[in-house]
Short mmCIF file of C-alpha atoms and ligand atoms in Angstrom, two decimals:
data_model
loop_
_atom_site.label_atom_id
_atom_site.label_comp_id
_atom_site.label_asym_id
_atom_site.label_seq_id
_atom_site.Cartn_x
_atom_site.Cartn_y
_atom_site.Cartn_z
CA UNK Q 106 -31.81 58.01 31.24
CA UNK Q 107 -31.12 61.46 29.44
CA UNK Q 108 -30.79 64.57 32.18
CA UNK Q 109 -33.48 67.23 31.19
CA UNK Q 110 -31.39 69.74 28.98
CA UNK Q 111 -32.51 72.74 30.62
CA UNK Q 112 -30.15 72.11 33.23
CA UNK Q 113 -26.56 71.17 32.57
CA UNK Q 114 -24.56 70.27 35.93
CA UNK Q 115 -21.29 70.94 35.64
CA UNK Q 116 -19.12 68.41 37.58
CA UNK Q 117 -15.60 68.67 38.78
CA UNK Q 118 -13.40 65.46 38.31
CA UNK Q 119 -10.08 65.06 40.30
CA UNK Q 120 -8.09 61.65 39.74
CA UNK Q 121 -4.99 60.72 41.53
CA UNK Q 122 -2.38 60.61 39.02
CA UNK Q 123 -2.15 56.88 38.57
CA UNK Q 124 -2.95 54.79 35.85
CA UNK Q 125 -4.96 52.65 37.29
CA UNK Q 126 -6.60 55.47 39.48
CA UNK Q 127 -7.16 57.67 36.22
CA UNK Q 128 -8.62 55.19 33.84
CA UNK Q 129 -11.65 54.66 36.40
CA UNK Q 130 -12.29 58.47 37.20
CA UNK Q 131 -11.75 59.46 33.63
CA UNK Q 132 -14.50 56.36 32.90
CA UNK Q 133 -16.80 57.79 35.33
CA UNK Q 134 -16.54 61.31 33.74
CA UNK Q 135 -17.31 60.14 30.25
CA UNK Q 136 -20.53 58.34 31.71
CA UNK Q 137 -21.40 60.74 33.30
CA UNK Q 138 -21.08 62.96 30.49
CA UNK Q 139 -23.05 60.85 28.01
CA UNK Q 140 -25.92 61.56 30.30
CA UNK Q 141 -25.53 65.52 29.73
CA UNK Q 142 -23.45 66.42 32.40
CA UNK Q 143 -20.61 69.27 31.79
CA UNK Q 144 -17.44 67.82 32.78
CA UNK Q 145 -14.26 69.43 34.25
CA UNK Q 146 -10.98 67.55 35.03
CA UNK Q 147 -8.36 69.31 37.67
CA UNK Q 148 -5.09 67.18 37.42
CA UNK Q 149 -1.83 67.43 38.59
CA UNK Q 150 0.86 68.26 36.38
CA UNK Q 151 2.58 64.82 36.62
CA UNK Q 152 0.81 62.34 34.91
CA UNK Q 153 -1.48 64.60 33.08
CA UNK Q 154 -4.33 62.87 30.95
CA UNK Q 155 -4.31 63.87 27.25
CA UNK Q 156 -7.05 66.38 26.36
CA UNK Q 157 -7.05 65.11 22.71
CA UNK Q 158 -8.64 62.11 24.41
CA UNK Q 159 -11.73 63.94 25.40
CA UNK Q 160 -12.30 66.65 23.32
CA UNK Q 161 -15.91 67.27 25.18
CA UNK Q 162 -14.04 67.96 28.96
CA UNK Q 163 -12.61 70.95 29.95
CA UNK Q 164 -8.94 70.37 31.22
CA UNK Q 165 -7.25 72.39 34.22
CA UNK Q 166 -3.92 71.67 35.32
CA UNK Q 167 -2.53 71.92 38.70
CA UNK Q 168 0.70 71.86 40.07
CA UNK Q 169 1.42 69.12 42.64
CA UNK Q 170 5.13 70.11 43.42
CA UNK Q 171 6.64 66.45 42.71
CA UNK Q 172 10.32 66.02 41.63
CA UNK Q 173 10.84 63.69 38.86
CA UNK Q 174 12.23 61.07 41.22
CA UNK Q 175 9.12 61.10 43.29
CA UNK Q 176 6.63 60.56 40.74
CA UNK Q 177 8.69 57.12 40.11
CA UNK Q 178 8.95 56.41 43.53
CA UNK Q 179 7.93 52.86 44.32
CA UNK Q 180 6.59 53.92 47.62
CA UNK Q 181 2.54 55.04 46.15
CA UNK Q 182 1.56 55.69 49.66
CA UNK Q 183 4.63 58.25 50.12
CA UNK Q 184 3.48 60.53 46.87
CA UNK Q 185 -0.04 60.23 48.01
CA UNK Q 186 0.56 61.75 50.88
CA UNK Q 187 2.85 64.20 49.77
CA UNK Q 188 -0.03 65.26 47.16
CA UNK Q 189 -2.79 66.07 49.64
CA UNK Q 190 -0.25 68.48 50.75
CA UNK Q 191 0.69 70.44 48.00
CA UNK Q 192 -2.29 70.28 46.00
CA UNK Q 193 -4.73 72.04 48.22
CA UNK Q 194 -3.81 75.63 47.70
CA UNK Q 195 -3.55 75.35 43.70
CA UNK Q 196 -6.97 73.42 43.79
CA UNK Q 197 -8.45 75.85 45.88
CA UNK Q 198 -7.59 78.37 43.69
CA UNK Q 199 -8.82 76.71 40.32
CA UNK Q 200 -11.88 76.19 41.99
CA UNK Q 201 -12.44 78.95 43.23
CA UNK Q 202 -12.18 80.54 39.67
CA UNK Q 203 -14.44 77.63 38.20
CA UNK Q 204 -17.01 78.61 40.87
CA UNK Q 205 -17.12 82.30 40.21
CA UNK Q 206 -16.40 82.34 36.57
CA UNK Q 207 -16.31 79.90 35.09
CA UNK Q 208 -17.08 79.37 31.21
CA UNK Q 209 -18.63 75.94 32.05
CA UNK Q 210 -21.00 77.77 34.43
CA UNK Q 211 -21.45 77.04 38.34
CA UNK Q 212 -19.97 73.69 39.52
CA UNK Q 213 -22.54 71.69 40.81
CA UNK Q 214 -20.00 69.19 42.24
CA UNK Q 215 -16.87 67.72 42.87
CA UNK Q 216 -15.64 63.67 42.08
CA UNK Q 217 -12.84 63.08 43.28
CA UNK Q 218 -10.21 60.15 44.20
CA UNK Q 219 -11.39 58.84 47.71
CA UNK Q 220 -7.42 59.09 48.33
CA UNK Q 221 -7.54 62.50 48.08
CA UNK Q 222 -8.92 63.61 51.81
CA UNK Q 223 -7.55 67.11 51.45
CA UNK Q 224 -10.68 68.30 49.09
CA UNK Q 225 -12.85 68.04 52.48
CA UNK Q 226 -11.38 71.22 53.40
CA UNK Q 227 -11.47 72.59 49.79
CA UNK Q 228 -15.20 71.54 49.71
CA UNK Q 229 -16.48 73.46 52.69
CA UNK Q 230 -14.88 76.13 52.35
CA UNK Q 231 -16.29 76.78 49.20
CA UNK Q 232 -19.73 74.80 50.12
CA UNK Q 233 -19.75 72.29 47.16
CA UNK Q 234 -20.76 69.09 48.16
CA UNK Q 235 -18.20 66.26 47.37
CA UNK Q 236 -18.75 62.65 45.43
CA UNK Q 237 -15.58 60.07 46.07
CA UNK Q 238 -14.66 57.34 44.00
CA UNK Q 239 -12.70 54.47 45.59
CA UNK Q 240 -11.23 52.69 43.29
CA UNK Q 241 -10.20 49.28 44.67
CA UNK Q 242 -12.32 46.34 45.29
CA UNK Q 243 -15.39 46.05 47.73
CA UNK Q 244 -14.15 43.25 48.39
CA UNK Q 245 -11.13 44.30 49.47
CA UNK Q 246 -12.82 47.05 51.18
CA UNK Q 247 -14.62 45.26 53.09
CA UNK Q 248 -11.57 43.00 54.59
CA UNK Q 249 -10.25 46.02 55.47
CA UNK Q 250 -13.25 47.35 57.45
CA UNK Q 251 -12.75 43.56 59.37
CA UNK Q 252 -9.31 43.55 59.56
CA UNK Q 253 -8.83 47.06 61.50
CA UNK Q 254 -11.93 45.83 64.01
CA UNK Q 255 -10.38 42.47 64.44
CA UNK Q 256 -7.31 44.23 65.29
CA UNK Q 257 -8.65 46.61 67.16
CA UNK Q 258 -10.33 44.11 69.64
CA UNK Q 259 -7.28 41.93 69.77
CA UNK Q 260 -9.06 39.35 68.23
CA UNK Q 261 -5.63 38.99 65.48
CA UNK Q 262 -2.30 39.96 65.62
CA UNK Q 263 -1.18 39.42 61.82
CA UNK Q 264 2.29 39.72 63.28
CA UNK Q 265 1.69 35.91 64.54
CA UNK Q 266 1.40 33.31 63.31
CA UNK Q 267 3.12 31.16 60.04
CA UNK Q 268 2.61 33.05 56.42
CA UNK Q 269 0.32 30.42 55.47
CA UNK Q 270 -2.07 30.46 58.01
CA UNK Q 271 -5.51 30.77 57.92
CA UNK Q 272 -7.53 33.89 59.87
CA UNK Q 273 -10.45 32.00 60.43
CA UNK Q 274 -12.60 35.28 61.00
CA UNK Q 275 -11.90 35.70 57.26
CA UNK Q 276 -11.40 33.31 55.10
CA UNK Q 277 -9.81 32.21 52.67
CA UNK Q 278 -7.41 34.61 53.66
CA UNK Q 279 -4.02 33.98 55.13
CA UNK Q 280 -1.55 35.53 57.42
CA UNK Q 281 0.28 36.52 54.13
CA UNK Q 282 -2.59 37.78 52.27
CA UNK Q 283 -2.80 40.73 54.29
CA UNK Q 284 -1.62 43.76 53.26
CA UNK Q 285 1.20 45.77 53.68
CA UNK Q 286 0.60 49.25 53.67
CA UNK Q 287 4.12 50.01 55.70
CA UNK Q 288 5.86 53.08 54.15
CA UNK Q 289 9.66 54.93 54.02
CA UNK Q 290 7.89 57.26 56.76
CA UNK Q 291 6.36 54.59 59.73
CA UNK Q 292 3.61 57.55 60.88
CA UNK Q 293 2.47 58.26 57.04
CA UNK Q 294 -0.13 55.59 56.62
CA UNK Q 295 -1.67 55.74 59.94
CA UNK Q 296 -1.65 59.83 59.23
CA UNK Q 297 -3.54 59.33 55.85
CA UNK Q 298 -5.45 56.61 56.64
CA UNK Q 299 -7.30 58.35 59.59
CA UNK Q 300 -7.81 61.68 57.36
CA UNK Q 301 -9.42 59.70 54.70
CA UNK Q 302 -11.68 58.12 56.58
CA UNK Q 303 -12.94 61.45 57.82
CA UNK Q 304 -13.22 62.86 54.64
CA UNK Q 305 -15.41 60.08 53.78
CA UNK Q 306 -18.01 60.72 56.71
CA UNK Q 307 -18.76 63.86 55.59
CA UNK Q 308 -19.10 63.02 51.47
CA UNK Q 309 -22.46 63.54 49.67
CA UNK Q 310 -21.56 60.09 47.87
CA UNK Q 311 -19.21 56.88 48.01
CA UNK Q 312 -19.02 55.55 44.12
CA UNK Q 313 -17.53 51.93 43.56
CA UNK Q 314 -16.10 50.32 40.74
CA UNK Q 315 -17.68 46.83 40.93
CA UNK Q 316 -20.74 45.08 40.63
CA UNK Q 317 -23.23 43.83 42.88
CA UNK Q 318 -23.90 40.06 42.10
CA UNK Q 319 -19.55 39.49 42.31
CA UNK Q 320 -19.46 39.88 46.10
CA UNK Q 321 -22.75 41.33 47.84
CA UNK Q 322 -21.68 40.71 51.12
CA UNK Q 323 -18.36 42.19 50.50
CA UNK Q 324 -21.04 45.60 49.27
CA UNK Q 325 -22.87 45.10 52.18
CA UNK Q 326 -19.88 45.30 54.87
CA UNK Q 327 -19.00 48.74 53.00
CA UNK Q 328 -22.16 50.38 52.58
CA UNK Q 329 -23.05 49.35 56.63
CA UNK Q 330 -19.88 51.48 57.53
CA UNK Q 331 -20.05 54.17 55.26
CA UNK Q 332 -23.73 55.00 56.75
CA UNK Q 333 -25.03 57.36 56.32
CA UNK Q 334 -22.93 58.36 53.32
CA UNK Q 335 -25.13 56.37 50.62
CA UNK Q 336 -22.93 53.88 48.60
CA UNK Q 337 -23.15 53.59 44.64
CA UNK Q 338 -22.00 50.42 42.61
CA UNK Q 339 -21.65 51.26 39.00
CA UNK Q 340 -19.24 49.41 37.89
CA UNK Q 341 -17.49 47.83 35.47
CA UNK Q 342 -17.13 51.41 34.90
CA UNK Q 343 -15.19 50.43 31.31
CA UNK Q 344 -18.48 48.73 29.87
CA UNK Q 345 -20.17 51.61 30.11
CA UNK Q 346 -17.72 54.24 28.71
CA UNK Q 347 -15.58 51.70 26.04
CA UNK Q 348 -12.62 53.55 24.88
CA UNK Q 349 -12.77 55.85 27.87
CA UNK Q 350 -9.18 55.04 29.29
CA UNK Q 351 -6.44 57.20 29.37
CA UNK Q 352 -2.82 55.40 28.35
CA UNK Q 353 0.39 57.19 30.22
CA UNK Q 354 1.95 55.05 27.72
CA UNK Q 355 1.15 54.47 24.02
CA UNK Q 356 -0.38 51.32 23.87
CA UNK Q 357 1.00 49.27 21.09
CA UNK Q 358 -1.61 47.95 18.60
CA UNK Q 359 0.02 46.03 16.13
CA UNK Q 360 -0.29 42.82 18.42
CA UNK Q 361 -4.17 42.78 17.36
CA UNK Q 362 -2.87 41.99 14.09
CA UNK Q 363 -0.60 39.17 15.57
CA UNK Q 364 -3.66 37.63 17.96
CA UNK Q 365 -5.79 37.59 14.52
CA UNK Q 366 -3.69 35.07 13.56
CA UNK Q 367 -4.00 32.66 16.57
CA UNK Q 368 -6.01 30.12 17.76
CA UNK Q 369 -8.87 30.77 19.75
CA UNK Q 370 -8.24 30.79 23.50
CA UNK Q 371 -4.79 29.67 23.07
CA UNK Q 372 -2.26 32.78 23.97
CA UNK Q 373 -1.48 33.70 27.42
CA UNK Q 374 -1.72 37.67 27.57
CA UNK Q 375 0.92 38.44 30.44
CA UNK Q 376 0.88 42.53 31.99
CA UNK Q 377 1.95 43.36 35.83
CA UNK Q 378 0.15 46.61 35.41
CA UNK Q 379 1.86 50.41 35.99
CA UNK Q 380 3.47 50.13 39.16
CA UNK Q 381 5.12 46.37 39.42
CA UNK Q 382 8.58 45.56 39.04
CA UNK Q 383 10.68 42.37 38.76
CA UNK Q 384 14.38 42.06 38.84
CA UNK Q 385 16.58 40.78 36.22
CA UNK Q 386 16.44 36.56 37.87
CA UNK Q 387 12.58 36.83 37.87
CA UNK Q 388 12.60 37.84 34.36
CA UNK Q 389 14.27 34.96 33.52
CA UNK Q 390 12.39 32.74 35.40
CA UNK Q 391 9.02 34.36 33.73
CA UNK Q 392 10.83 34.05 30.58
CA UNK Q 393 11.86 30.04 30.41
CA UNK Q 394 8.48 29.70 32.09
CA UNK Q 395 6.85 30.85 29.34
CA UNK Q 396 8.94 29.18 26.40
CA UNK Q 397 9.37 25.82 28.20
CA UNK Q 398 5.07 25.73 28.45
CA UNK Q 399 4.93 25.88 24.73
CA UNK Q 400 1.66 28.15 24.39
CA UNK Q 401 1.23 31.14 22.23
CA UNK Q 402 2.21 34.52 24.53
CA UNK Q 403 1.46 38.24 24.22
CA UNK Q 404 4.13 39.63 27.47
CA UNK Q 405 3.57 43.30 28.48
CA UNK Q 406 7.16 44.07 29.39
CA UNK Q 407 6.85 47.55 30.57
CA UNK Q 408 9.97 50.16 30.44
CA UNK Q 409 11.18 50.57 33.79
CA UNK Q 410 9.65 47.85 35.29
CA UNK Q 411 12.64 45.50 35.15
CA UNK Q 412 15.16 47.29 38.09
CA UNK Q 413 14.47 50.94 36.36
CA UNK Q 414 16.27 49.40 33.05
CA UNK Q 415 14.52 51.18 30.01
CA UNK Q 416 14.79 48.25 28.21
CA UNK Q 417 15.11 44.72 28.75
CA UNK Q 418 17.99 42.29 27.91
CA UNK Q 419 15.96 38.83 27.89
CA UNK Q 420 17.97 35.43 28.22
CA UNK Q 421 20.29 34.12 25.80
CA UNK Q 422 18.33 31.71 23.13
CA UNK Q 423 15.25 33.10 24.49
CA UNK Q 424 13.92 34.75 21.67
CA UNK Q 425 15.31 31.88 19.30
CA UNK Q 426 12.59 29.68 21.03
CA UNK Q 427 9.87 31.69 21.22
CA UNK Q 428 9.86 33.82 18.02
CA UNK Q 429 7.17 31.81 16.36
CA UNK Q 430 4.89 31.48 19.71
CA UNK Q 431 5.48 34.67 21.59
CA UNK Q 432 5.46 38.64 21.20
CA UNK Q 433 6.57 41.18 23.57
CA UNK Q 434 5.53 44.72 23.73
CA UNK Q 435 6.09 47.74 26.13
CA UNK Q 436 2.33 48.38 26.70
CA UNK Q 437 -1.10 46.66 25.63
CA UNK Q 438 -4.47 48.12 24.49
CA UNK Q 439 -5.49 45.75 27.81
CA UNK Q 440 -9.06 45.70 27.14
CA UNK Q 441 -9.25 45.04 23.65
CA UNK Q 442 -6.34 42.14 24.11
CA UNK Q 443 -8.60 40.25 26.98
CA UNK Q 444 -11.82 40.70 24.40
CA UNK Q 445 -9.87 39.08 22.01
CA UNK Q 446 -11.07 35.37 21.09
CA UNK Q 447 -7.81 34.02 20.53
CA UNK Q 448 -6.89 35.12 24.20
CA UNK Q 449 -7.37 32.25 26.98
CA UNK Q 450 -5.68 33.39 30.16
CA UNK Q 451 -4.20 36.53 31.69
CA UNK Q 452 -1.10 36.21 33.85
CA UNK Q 453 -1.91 39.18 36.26
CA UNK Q 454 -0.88 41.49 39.43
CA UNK Q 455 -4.01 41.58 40.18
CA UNK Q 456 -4.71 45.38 40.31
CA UNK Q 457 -8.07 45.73 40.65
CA UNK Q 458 -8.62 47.23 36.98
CA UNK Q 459 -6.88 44.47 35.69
CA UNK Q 460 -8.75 41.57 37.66
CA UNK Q 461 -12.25 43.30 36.57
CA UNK Q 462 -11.41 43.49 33.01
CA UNK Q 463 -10.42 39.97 32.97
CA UNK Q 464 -13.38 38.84 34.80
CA UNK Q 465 -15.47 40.88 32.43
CA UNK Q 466 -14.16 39.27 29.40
CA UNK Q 467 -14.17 35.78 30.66
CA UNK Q 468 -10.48 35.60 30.66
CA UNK Q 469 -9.21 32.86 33.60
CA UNK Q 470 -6.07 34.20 35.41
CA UNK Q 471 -2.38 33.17 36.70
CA UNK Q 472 -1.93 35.34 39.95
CA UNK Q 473 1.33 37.34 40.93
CA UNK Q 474 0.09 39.68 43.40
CA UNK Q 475 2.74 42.65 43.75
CA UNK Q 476 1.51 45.10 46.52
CA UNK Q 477 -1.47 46.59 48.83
CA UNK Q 478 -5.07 44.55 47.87
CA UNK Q 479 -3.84 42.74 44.84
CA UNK Q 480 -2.85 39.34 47.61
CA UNK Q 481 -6.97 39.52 48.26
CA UNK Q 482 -7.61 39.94 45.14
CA UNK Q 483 -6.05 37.05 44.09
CA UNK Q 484 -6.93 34.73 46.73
CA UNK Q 485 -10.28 35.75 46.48
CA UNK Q 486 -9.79 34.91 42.20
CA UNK Q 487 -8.62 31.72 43.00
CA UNK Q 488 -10.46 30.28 45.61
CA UNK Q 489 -13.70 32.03 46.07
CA UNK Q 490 -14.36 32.68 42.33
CA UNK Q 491 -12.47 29.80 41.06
CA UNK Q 492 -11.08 31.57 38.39
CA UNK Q 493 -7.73 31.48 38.70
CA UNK Q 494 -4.58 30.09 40.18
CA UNK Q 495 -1.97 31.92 42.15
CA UNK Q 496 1.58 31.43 41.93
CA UNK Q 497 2.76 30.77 45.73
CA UNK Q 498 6.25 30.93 45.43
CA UNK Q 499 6.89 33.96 43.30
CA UNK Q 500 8.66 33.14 40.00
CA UNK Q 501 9.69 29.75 39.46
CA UNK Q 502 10.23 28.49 35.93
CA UNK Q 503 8.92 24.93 36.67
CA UNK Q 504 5.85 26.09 39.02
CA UNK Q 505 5.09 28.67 35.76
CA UNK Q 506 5.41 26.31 33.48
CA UNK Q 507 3.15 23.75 35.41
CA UNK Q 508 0.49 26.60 35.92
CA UNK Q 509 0.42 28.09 32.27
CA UNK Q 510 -0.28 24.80 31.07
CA UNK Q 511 -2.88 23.79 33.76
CA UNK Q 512 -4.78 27.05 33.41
CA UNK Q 513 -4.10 27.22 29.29
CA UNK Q 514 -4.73 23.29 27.96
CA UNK Q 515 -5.64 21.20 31.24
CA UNK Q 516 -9.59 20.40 32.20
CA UNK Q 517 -9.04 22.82 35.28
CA UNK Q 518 -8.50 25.30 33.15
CA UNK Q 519 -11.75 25.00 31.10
CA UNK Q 520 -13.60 24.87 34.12
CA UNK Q 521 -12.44 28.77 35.66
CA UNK Q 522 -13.15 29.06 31.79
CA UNK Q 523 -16.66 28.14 31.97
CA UNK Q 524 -17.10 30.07 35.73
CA UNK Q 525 -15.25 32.98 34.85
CA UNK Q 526 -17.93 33.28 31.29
CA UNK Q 527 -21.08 32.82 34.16
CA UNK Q 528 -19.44 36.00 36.09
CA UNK Q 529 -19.02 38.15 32.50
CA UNK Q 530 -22.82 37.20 31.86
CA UNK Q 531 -23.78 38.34 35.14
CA UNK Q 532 -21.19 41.84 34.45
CA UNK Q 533 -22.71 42.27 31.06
CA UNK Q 534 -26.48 42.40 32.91
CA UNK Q 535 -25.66 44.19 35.78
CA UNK Q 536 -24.36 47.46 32.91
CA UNK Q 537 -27.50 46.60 31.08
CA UNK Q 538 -30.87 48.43 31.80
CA UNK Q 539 -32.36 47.63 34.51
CA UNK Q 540 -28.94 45.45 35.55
CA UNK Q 541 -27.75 46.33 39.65
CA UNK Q 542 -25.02 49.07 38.18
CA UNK Q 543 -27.38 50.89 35.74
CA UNK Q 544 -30.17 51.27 38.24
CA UNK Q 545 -27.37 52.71 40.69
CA UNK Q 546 -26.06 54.94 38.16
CA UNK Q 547 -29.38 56.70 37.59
CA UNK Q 548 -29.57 56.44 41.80
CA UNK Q 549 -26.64 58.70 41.53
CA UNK Q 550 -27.90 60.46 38.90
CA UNK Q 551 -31.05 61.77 40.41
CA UNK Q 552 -28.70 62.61 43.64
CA UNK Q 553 -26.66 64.99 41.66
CA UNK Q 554 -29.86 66.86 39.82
CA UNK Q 555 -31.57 67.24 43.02
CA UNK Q 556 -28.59 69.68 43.88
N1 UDP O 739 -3.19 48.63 31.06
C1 UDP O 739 -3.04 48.89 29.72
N2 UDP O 739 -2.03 48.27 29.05
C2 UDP O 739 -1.15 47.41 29.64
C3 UDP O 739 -1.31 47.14 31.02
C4 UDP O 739 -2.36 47.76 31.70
O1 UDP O 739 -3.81 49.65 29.14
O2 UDP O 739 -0.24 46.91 28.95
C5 UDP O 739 -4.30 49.28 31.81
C6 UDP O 739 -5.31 48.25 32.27
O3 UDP O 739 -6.30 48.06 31.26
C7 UDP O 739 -5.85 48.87 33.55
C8 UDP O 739 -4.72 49.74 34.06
O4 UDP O 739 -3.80 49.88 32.98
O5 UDP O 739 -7.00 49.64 33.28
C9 UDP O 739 -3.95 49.10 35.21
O6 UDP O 739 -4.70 49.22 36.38
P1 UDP O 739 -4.65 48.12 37.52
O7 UDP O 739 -5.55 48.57 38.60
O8 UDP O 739 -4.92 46.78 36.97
O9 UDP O 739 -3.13 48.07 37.97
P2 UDP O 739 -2.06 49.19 38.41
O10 UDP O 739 -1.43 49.66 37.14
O11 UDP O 739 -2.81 50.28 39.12
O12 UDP O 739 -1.12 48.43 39.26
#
């Protein structure tokens, strides 16, 4: 599915400056640039991808006025916001230079982060049509699209009711599954939220990272809403563009060496993502969790993540324990750890990056959602998928313990083995030709040429 060379579209990528926000978009680009597409990537100046990773894209910077202290802010929704504020007028501006002289000749049409609502105006001003990329579950998607009607007829009030109780109208989900999306600034999220979801109406194209055989009714819910913007499900978008990530911090290879030497399916691969952070107890309780369970471990311990520490200071005799079992590094090539066959489980946030590369590598998971959509996530990993099992009382040596060795050596374990190897056989077809995502790639595709 090769464009016709005669005409190269040149497309205009904008990711939000996350990691797990950039590795998708980025993904998407190189896709769609193996299929002849001219690719352009306007970023903000915090967070900016490395052009030495993609030597075919042409790279224009933006500033996005953020101090130091907010790019590290734990509050996402805060900088978000803040960004479709700032950014306009500098993205404006590079566009409006791309558009009129451009080396990569006309742009044919922006991608960008469904977060970012403020390219509407950007967009029609300049009369480009406009592609978004949400990059969270459909699932998750779609319980949002029920959650805001059930609130809105008074059907649920999630401020009722026990933690642990059940919404009936959509289970398995609980009263504490739900998430949070409250902010420093109480008007911010209802604000964004409602410009978003006009920026959608209006977009040529909704792209999702997923596939459609995990959760068609989930895809279903979504595209019904989004009507008449069409919906496209080409995902996972990393087994189509391999190697197409983009690392905000140098991933540390010399643990492939140390899996070589393992036995197959036997380490538990632990990372809580980019944004997660634990204080000093639950790092001890992870920690004695994972030595007193006795299985081979590779822990992502990410600088920062502990309380804004740079560097971690792990229990006393801790390391004495576990130096011939366990390894600890500051950040993982992710995907080529999980496609590792010495790899059994992944202890996991959750993010929705992370969840789909473990899926897609037939990895069985230990939940700790964090924030936002990882609690669905996770709920819907471990009890509609039946691939994993969530921790339920945040980090508790003796509950960790329990779980690492149920999912890691215990018959319940090889069973979310066995399911979670069906759904990678279904990802692996749907990225193959003729498979759901390919077909909707080339969907999108012939959209885009018939510009
Ligand atoms: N990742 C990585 N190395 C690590 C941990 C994570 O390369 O040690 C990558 C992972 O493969 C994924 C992304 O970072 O693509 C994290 O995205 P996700 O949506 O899972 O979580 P977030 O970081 O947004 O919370």
């Amino acid at each position: 599915m090769q464009i016709q060379e005669k005409k190269v579209p040149h497309l205009v990528i904008l990711p939000l400056p996350f990691q797990g926000h950039i590795n998708p978009m980025l993904q998407l680009g190189s896709l769609l640039h193996s299929k002849g597409f001219s690719i352009t990537v306007i970023h903000t100046q915090t967070n900016s991808p490395n052009p030495a990773n993609f030597p075919n894209f042409n790279f224009e910077p933006i500033p996005d006025g953020l101090s130091d202290g907010q790019a590290s802010t734990e509050d996402p929704l805060t900088v978000v916001s803040i960004l479709n504020d700032t950014c306009q007028v500098p993205f404006n501006d590079t566009l409006s230079r791309l558009v009129s002289d451009g080396p990569h000749g006309p742009v044919t049409c922006i991608i960008n982060d469904e977060l970012f609502h403020f390219t509407k105006a950007v967009a029609d001003h300049l009369k480009l049509p406009r592609i978004l990329l949400c990059t969270s579950s459909p699932t998750c998607s779609s319980i949002m699209l029920s959650l805001t009607l059930l609130q809105q007829t008074g059907a649920i009030s999630i401020t009722e009711g026990q933690p642990n109780t059940l919404i009936p109208e959509i289970p398995p989900l609980r009263i504490k599954d739900i998430p949070d999306f409250s902010t420093t600034d109480p008007d911010t999220f209802e604000r964004l939220a409602e410009n978003i979801l006009n920026a959608i109406k209006s977009a040529l194209a909704y792209i999702m990272n997923g596939f459609d055989d995990l959760d068609p009714t989930a895809l279903e819910k979504v595209r019904e809403d989004r009507h008449p913007t069409p919906l496209f499900t080409v995902g996972p978008l990393y087994k189509f563009s391999p190697g197409a990530s983009n690392s905000l911090i140098t991933q540390d290879h010399s643990c492939m060496a140390w899996l070589d030497k393992q036995p197959p399916q036997s380490v538990i691969y632990i990372s809580f993502g980019s944004v997660a952070s634990i204080d000093k107890t639950e790092l001890e309780e992870i920690a004695w969790g994972l030595a007193n369970s006795d299985q081979p471990f590779l822990w992502v311990v990410r600088p920062g993540s502990i309380n804004g520490d740079d560097w971690v200071e792990l229990p006393e005799g801790f390391e004495e324990k576990t130096r011939e079992k366990g390894r600890i590094i500051k950040w993982a090539p992710q995907q080529e750890v999980l496609a590792h066959p010495s790899v059994g489980g992944f202890w996991t946030h959750n993010g929705w990056n992370s969840t789909l590369e473990s899926i897609c590598e037939g990895v069985p998971m230990l939940c700790s959602p964090y924030l936002w959509d990882q609690n669905v996530t996770a709920r819907y990993v471990s009890h509609v998928w039946r691939v994993g099992i969530q921790l339920e009382n945040g980090f508790d040596r003796s509950e960790i313990e329990w779980a690492i060795r149920r999912l890691m050596v215990e018959i319940e374990g090889k069973e979310m083995r066995e399911r979670v190897g069906c759904l990678k056989e279904i990802a692996t077809r749907s990225v193959a030709k003729g498979g759901s995502s390919y077909e909707s790639l080339q969907s999108l595709i012939d959209l885009i040429m018939s510009l």
